C-alpha positions as MATLAB code, in Angstrom:
seq = 'MADHPVDEKLPPLKMATTGLQHVAAMYAGVVAPPLIVGAAIGLSATELTFLTGACLFTAGLATFLQTLGIWKIGARLPFVNGVTFAGVAPMTAVVASTDDKSDALPVIFGAVIVAGLLGFVAAPFFSKAIRFFPPVVTGTVITLIGISLLPVAFGWAQGPSPTADGFGSATNLGLAAITLVIVLLLRRFTRGFVKQIAVLLGLIAGTLLAIPFGVTDFGPVADADVVGFPTPFHFGAPQFQIAAILSMCVVMVVSMTESTADMLALGEIVDRPAGEKTIAAGLRADTLGSALSPVFNGFMCSAFAQNIGLVAMTRIRSRYVVAVGGGFLVLMGLCPMAASLIAVVPRPVLGGAGVVLFGSVAASGIQTLVRASLDKDNNVLIVAVSLAVGIIPIAAPEFYHAFPENARIILDSGISTGCVAAVLLNLVFNHIGGRERQAEDVTHPMEAGGELTEANRAAVTP';
ca = [
      24.614  -17.599   12.547;
      21.570  -15.956   13.968;
      18.430  -15.509   11.486;
      17.871  -12.107    9.897;
      15.244  -10.238   11.689;
      13.008  -10.935    8.573;
      13.116  -14.308    9.156;
      12.685  -14.114   13.129;
       9.919  -16.219   14.567;
       8.727  -14.063   18.126;
       6.816  -15.280   20.898;
       3.537  -16.470   20.114;
       1.600  -13.401   22.296;
       4.007  -10.828   20.574;
       3.269  -12.460   17.226;
      -0.543  -12.325   17.523;
      -0.478   -8.835   18.991;
       1.702   -7.118   16.156;
      -0.164   -9.042   13.476;
      -3.280   -8.104   14.891;
      -1.974   -4.490   14.673;
      -0.974   -4.870   10.981;
      -4.641   -5.776   10.379;
      -5.949   -2.837   12.051;
      -3.803   -0.636   10.073;
      -4.853   -1.845    6.523;
      -8.494   -3.364    7.422;
     -10.187    0.080    5.871;
      -8.145   -0.002    2.841;
      -9.568   -3.561    2.298;
     -13.249   -3.114    2.830;
     -13.457    0.091    1.110;
     -13.354   -1.128   -2.419;
     -15.822   -3.891   -2.011;
     -18.122   -1.386   -0.262;
     -17.797    1.318   -3.203;
     -18.237   -1.528   -5.881;
     -20.986   -3.275   -4.219;
     -23.115   -0.166   -3.477;
     -22.654    0.799   -7.138;
     -24.148   -2.639   -8.019;
     -26.903   -1.951   -5.513;
     -26.166   -5.034   -3.423;
     -28.365   -6.001   -0.505;
     -26.665   -5.576    3.148;
     -26.306   -9.168    3.328;
     -24.650   -9.599   -0.093;
     -22.158   -6.416    0.685;
     -20.975   -8.329    3.877;
     -20.396  -11.298    2.073;
     -18.156   -9.498   -0.681;
     -16.323   -7.569    2.031;
     -15.615  -10.782    3.909;
     -14.626  -12.494    0.633;
     -12.115   -9.651    0.163;
     -10.624  -10.260    3.625;
     -10.305  -13.921    2.964;
      -8.506  -13.476   -0.185;
      -6.325  -10.623    1.334;
      -5.249  -13.311    3.799;
      -4.509  -15.923    1.274;
      -2.210  -13.449   -0.752;
      -0.373  -12.432    2.274;
       0.269  -15.825    2.928;
       1.830  -16.122   -0.741;
       3.795  -12.948   -0.386;
       5.130  -13.717    3.269;
       5.496  -17.361    3.547;
       6.123  -18.205   -0.134;
       6.266  -21.370   -2.364;
       8.849  -22.226   -4.896;
       9.457  -18.805   -6.511;
       6.483  -17.139   -5.664;
       6.519  -14.582   -2.872;
       8.932  -11.815   -1.691;
       9.199  -13.411    1.849;
       9.158   -9.948    3.243;
       6.840   -8.335    6.002;
       4.174   -7.553    3.222;
       0.378   -7.541    3.776;
      -1.453   -7.780    0.514;
      -5.044   -6.619    0.078;
      -7.454   -5.344   -2.596;
      -5.679   -2.482   -4.511;
      -7.635    0.745   -4.834;
      -6.417    1.375   -8.201;
      -9.143   -0.897   -9.430;
     -12.043    0.997   -7.955;
     -12.478    3.332  -10.985;
     -12.489    0.962  -13.678;
     -14.695   -1.674  -11.683;
     -17.531    1.176  -11.239;
     -17.141    1.672  -14.630;
     -17.845   -1.791  -15.680;
     -20.893   -1.629  -13.240;
     -22.060    1.348  -15.107;
     -21.607    0.281  -18.393;
     -23.349   -3.279  -17.808;
     -27.352   -3.257  -18.308;
     -28.010   -6.541  -16.064;
     -26.181   -5.520  -12.686;
     -26.220   -9.077  -11.868;
     -23.466   -9.435  -14.487;
     -21.165   -6.972  -13.305;
     -19.272   -8.931  -10.663;
     -18.813  -11.841  -13.018;
     -17.461   -9.538  -15.615;
     -15.113   -7.982  -13.170;
     -14.079  -11.456  -11.708;
     -13.183  -12.589  -15.404;
     -11.145   -9.402  -16.313;
      -9.034   -9.809  -13.183;
      -8.305  -13.434  -13.681;
      -6.738  -12.675  -17.109;
      -5.098   -9.688  -15.887;
      -3.655  -11.671  -12.979;
      -2.442  -14.536  -15.217;
      -0.907  -12.082  -17.675;
       0.759  -10.313  -14.810;
       2.068  -13.551  -13.629;
       3.670  -14.298  -16.902;
       5.171  -10.848  -16.983;
       6.526  -10.677  -13.554;
      10.020  -12.028  -14.297;
      10.456   -9.443  -17.026;
       9.061   -6.619  -15.350;
      11.446   -7.224  -12.376;
      14.515   -6.606  -14.847;
      13.597   -2.861  -14.395;
      15.306   -2.906  -10.864;
      18.656   -1.650  -12.058;
      16.942    1.589  -12.984;
      16.003    2.095   -9.159;
      18.950    3.578   -7.796;
      18.842    5.351   -4.262;
      17.733    8.671   -6.139;
      14.717    7.090   -7.508;
      13.745    4.636   -4.695;
      14.157    7.344   -2.212;
      11.821    9.750   -4.186;
       9.310    6.818   -4.729;
       9.317    5.932   -1.016;
       8.599    9.501   -0.056;
       5.836    9.903   -2.541;
       4.196    6.501   -1.237;
       4.106    8.292    2.183;
       2.897   11.573    0.886;
       0.158   10.023   -1.429;
      -1.262    8.173    1.800;
      -1.461   10.987    4.250;
      -4.807   12.256    2.457;
      -6.091    8.994    3.518;
      -5.369    9.543    7.039;
      -6.786   13.202    6.890;
      -9.859   11.757    5.200;
     -10.156    9.062    7.869;
      -9.777   11.755   10.509;
     -12.921   13.703    9.504;
     -15.075   10.673    9.505;
     -16.387    7.838    7.460;
     -17.356    9.570    4.342;
     -18.186   13.106    3.391;
     -22.065   12.295    3.454;
     -21.855   11.272    6.829;
     -23.270   13.421    9.742;
     -20.624   14.909   11.585;
     -17.863   14.681    8.906;
     -14.925   16.886    9.394;
     -16.564   17.969   12.849;
     -14.358   19.050   16.191;
     -15.381   15.884   17.698;
     -14.029   13.557   14.838;
     -10.865   15.855   14.621;
     -10.403   15.628   18.318;
     -10.529   11.956   18.436;
      -7.990   11.761   15.845;
      -5.607   14.173   17.497;
      -6.214   12.394   20.853;
      -5.208    9.237   19.412;
      -2.189   10.634   17.589;
      -1.197   12.055   20.896;
      -1.630    8.558   22.968;
       0.515    6.853   20.248;
       3.109    9.399   20.729;
       3.270    9.377   24.367;
       3.585    5.504   24.246;
       6.351    5.808   21.973;
       8.007    8.045   23.905;
       7.305    7.280   27.273;
       7.233    3.391   27.095;
       9.719    0.570   26.216;
       9.981   -2.784   24.735;
       6.825   -4.630   23.510;
       4.341   -1.952   24.778;
       6.351    0.540   22.605;
       6.254   -1.607   19.679;
       2.402   -2.078   19.744;
       2.000    1.626   20.348;
      -0.392    1.852   17.204;
      -2.802   -0.960   18.348;
      -3.044    0.270   21.922;
      -3.811    3.828   20.476;
      -6.472    2.245   18.294;
      -7.982    0.656   21.379;
      -7.762    3.585   23.770;
      -9.145    5.983   20.746;
     -12.095    3.693   20.466;
     -13.015    3.543   23.902;
     -12.718    7.232   24.131;
     -15.109    7.579   21.147;
     -17.963    5.665   23.050;
     -19.328    8.739   24.923;
     -19.366   10.738   21.562;
     -21.692    8.229   19.901;
     -18.943    7.655   17.183;
     -18.241    4.035   18.042;
     -20.854    1.846   16.502;
     -21.370   -1.977   17.864;
     -24.059   -2.793   15.491;
     -21.938   -4.727   12.805;
     -20.773   -7.092   15.871;
     -24.627   -7.637   16.837;
     -25.712   -8.211   13.217;
     -22.881  -10.261   12.121;
     -22.806  -14.123   11.738;
     -20.568  -16.347   13.557;
     -19.558  -18.612   10.557;
     -19.419  -17.873    6.774;
     -17.381  -19.065    4.079;
     -16.769  -17.360    0.787;
     -18.706  -19.828   -1.450;
     -16.461  -19.765   -4.846;
     -18.112  -17.968   -7.731;
     -20.813  -17.106   -5.389;
     -21.961  -14.268   -7.581;
     -21.856  -16.508  -11.011;
     -19.276  -17.786  -13.178;
     -16.774  -15.266  -14.714;
     -17.266  -13.643  -17.934;
     -14.805  -12.343  -20.249;
     -15.132   -9.029  -21.911;
     -12.522   -7.545  -23.993;
     -13.079   -3.839  -22.722;
     -13.052   -4.844  -18.977;
     -10.004   -6.978  -19.410;
      -8.042   -4.275  -21.197;
      -8.857   -1.735  -18.160;
      -7.920   -4.305  -15.570;
      -4.631   -4.907  -17.459;
      -3.703   -1.449  -17.029;
      -4.566   -1.464  -13.581;
      -2.259   -4.578  -12.858;
       0.595   -2.512  -14.551;
      -0.111    0.218  -12.200;
      -0.137   -2.126   -9.303;
       3.075   -4.252  -10.482;
       4.846   -0.603  -10.631;
       3.353    0.416   -7.304;
       4.217   -3.179   -5.707;
       7.941   -2.985   -7.167;
       8.377    0.411   -5.441;
       6.742   -0.810   -2.205;
       9.260   -3.862   -2.261;
      12.127   -1.631   -2.650;
      11.068    0.583    0.044;
      10.746   -2.230    2.245;
      13.626   -3.964    1.321;
      15.508   -0.663    2.575;
      13.700   -0.444    5.902;
      14.330   -4.110    6.904;
      17.719   -3.980    5.783;
      17.450   -6.601    3.191;
      17.474   -5.011   -0.157;
      15.037   -6.302   -2.797;
      16.943   -7.395   -5.710;
      15.789   -8.612   -9.141;
      14.843  -12.282   -8.029;
      12.870  -10.678   -4.781;
      10.833   -8.526   -6.890;
      10.050  -11.101   -9.453;
       8.899  -13.339   -6.691;
       7.070  -10.761   -5.169;
       5.114   -9.782   -8.115;
       4.200  -13.533   -8.826;
       2.631  -13.463   -5.379;
       0.682  -10.413   -6.245;
      -0.486  -11.567   -9.651;
      -1.302  -15.180   -8.725;
      -3.175  -13.897   -5.609;
      -5.014  -11.660   -8.008;
      -5.863  -14.533  -10.128;
      -6.976  -16.694   -7.588;
      -9.123  -13.905   -5.521;
     -11.919  -14.025   -8.029;
     -12.598  -17.624   -7.371;
     -13.610  -16.690   -3.845;
     -15.279  -13.451   -4.895;
     -12.392  -11.174   -4.082;
     -10.595   -8.140   -6.319;
      -7.285   -7.741   -7.350;
      -4.666   -7.790   -4.639;
      -1.496   -5.614   -4.294;
       1.032   -4.792   -1.535;
      -0.415   -2.454    1.104;
       1.904    0.605    1.310;
       0.441    1.808    4.840;
       1.826   -1.398    6.420;
       5.379   -0.339    5.410;
       5.056    2.709    7.793;
       4.193    0.162   10.565;
       7.060   -1.936    9.942;
       9.300    1.276    9.792;
       7.832    2.636   13.144;
       8.064   -0.619   15.284;
      11.168   -1.969   13.802;
       9.778   -5.439   13.897;
      10.630   -6.888   10.819;
       9.525  -10.436   10.984;
       7.477  -11.740    8.062;
       6.027  -14.412   10.296;
       4.302  -11.424   12.066;
       2.678  -10.279    8.847;
       1.839  -14.040    8.006;
      -0.017  -14.139   11.552;
      -1.758  -10.898   10.214;
      -2.681  -12.817    7.026;
      -3.942  -15.491    9.301;
      -6.385  -13.097   11.018;
      -7.672  -11.816    7.752;
      -8.605  -15.549    6.817;
     -10.578  -15.947    9.924;
     -12.229  -12.680    9.441;
     -13.150  -13.862    6.048;
     -14.433  -16.925    7.860;
     -15.929  -15.347   10.898;
     -18.023  -12.057    9.840;
     -18.446  -11.623   13.889;
     -14.779  -11.322   14.065;
     -14.266   -9.222   11.030;
     -16.742   -6.807   12.595;
     -14.440   -6.145   15.887;
     -12.192   -4.267   13.674;
     -14.973   -2.469   11.842;
     -15.847   -0.890   15.198;
     -12.926    1.206   15.502;
     -13.984    4.678   14.406;
     -12.495    6.171   11.073;
     -11.284    9.419   13.107;
      -9.283    7.081   15.653;
      -7.713    5.113   12.638;
      -6.920    8.702   10.800;
      -5.244    9.701   13.870;
      -2.991    6.562   13.758;
      -2.607    6.860   10.071;
      -0.545   10.198   10.450;
       1.987    8.437   12.236;
       2.189    5.379    9.875;
       1.992    7.151    6.519;
       4.316    9.727    7.736;
       6.856    7.214    8.679;
       6.867    5.998    5.094;
       7.641    9.558    3.935;
      10.376    9.850    6.527;
      11.690    6.515    5.447;
      12.037    8.031    1.882;
      13.839   11.047    3.124;
      16.556    8.658    4.931;
      16.865    6.835    1.559;
      17.419   10.108   -0.416;
      20.129   11.451    2.002;
      22.128    8.377    0.439;
      21.225    9.721   -3.085;
      24.268   12.012   -3.727;
      22.048   15.104   -3.527;
      25.362   17.155   -4.107;
      24.904   16.260   -7.721;
      22.693   18.710   -9.795;
      21.515   15.522  -11.925;
      19.959   13.934   -8.844;
      18.552   17.158   -7.135;
      16.752   17.854  -10.516;
      15.401   14.251  -10.541;
      13.836   14.538   -6.987;
      12.442   17.989   -7.642;
      10.737   17.264  -10.850;
       9.641   13.619   -9.652;
       8.187   14.914   -6.683;
       6.371   17.494   -8.406;
       4.636   15.050  -10.790;
       3.949   12.656   -8.365;
       2.238   15.431   -5.929;
      -0.132   16.691   -8.966;
      -2.979   14.250   -8.096;
      -2.805   15.058   -4.463;
      -2.631   18.940   -4.791;
      -4.735   19.224   -7.891;
      -7.211   16.063   -8.079;
      -8.943   17.416  -11.416;
      -5.639   18.335  -13.051;
      -6.147   15.346  -15.541;
      -9.956   15.754  -15.718;
      -9.746   16.088  -19.700;
      -7.993   12.855  -20.354;
      -9.657    9.355  -20.892;
     -10.843    7.380  -18.042;
      -8.275    4.630  -18.786;
      -5.087    7.042  -19.009;
      -6.469    8.705  -15.669;
      -5.927    5.156  -13.868;
      -2.397    5.855  -14.333;
      -2.121    9.727  -14.228;
      -4.201    9.647  -10.867;
      -1.859    7.481   -9.085;
       0.876    9.874   -7.811;
       2.999    6.842   -6.979;
       2.931    5.537  -10.552;
       3.716    8.897  -12.297;
       6.351    9.949   -9.930;
       7.987    6.476  -10.172;
       7.874    6.550  -14.084;
       9.188   10.249  -14.120;
      12.209    9.562  -11.652;
      13.242    6.400  -13.703;
      13.010    8.343  -17.096;
      14.782   11.332  -15.726;
      17.401    8.955  -14.082;
      17.931    7.382  -17.449;
      18.544   11.021  -19.169;
      20.597   12.510  -16.580;
      22.498    9.424  -15.278;
      22.916    7.120  -17.953;
      22.395    8.438  -21.538;
      25.280   10.511  -22.901;
      28.143    8.752  -20.492;
      29.223    8.501  -16.998;
      30.964   12.237  -17.319;
      27.207   13.491  -16.495;
      27.463   11.809  -13.187;
      30.281   13.860  -11.650;
      28.867   17.218  -11.802;
      28.612   18.687   -8.494;
      26.829   22.219   -8.051;
      25.848   24.484   -5.413;
      22.320   24.831   -6.391;
      20.134   22.881   -8.850;
      19.428   25.759  -11.309;
      23.403   26.582  -11.488;
      25.362   25.377  -14.483;
      27.045   21.949  -13.731;
      30.731   22.137  -12.307;
      33.028   20.803   -9.689;
      32.986   22.447   -6.491;
      36.321   23.919   -5.237;
      37.162   24.019   -1.682;
      36.480   28.266   -1.900;
      33.210   27.454   -3.425;
      32.347   25.152   -0.506;
      33.395   27.525    2.234;
      31.158   30.216    0.689;
      28.148   28.045    0.863;
      28.753   26.090    3.723;
      26.692   27.952    6.774;
];
């Protein structure tokens, strides 16, 4: 019997190029947290480069755990793992509350180690929530993942940061638009292998086109060392402070919730639905990767949702392709010069490609919702309210400004709040009170429940 596409081993060249495409899609997301935290601490350029390389290295190790797996660890799905952005706010809070900034990273690393080990123990219990994720829930969450990621692409399209020169300029937006058009044209008019690496080719073309506009910076390549290794506990032995540990445990819960949703999403896309055992194994990989990451000076790791869009678009489902991408991440961590090559790609170019990648995730969610029996009033209301709750942090970023910082870690994640809302509403409408509630069909979500007659169907059918 032929291997499932997830377990397929592609030709070497195809594995390398498609694996590199995954790295290109997630690179900015991996390096952003160490850059933000390192800047808050006041690290020198050399130390900041070291911290960034360490996060790339540990992302590669975590990706190996997730894709290849050992024992009951690893979902063995095409998942890229990297630094979770959910930890940025509490980590910068730790930095602000630490008098001696040289102690900030050891305190953060100690908190991440404890949170990772506790998460590893909790993984099999957390995974039992799978039965509360029917298509109406998973479809909503997958859609929210895509919607939540799109603002990241829009931000990239404007430039490196709001304080950078030319942020939001016509040049930056034009480069993003050109990159998007190139990717679309390649997807429309090419076939086979070229079509599958359209995003990578678009990134290369966009980078070359950006050179005359002075947006492409080759400085990182010239300044980078050829070889470098993330020495264990380079910034000092881990320190264990209760407040920091509690805040990172909250981040771990958020990360595990999002990873569960990501695994469900990817399972649907690759046609290998993620069951309880798969989710437990995947969460073990996330949490163990997080616990090991600080040893090599990295932060908490989690599955990267943006790469789900790449799998959905290219239809290359092999986990070994992503494992090769993990190999590239490890090499980048060991060779700063190699890492700097990806850094050359201008943010606007990444933004143009990101529109396709992240939009594909949302489209996959809509495809799942098609199977969610939306002719039932219960399910329509679940989707409507959950999407609204999940979009709050995107549409109104300051909506929860009056809440405590620890609460905002959860509330400011639309994926987490939307996921929790969808699960709770599914329980209330489709489980509590008996099965008779599930049989109610209506013509409009705000109408009273009741079975549609043939006459009613004819009245509402165009």
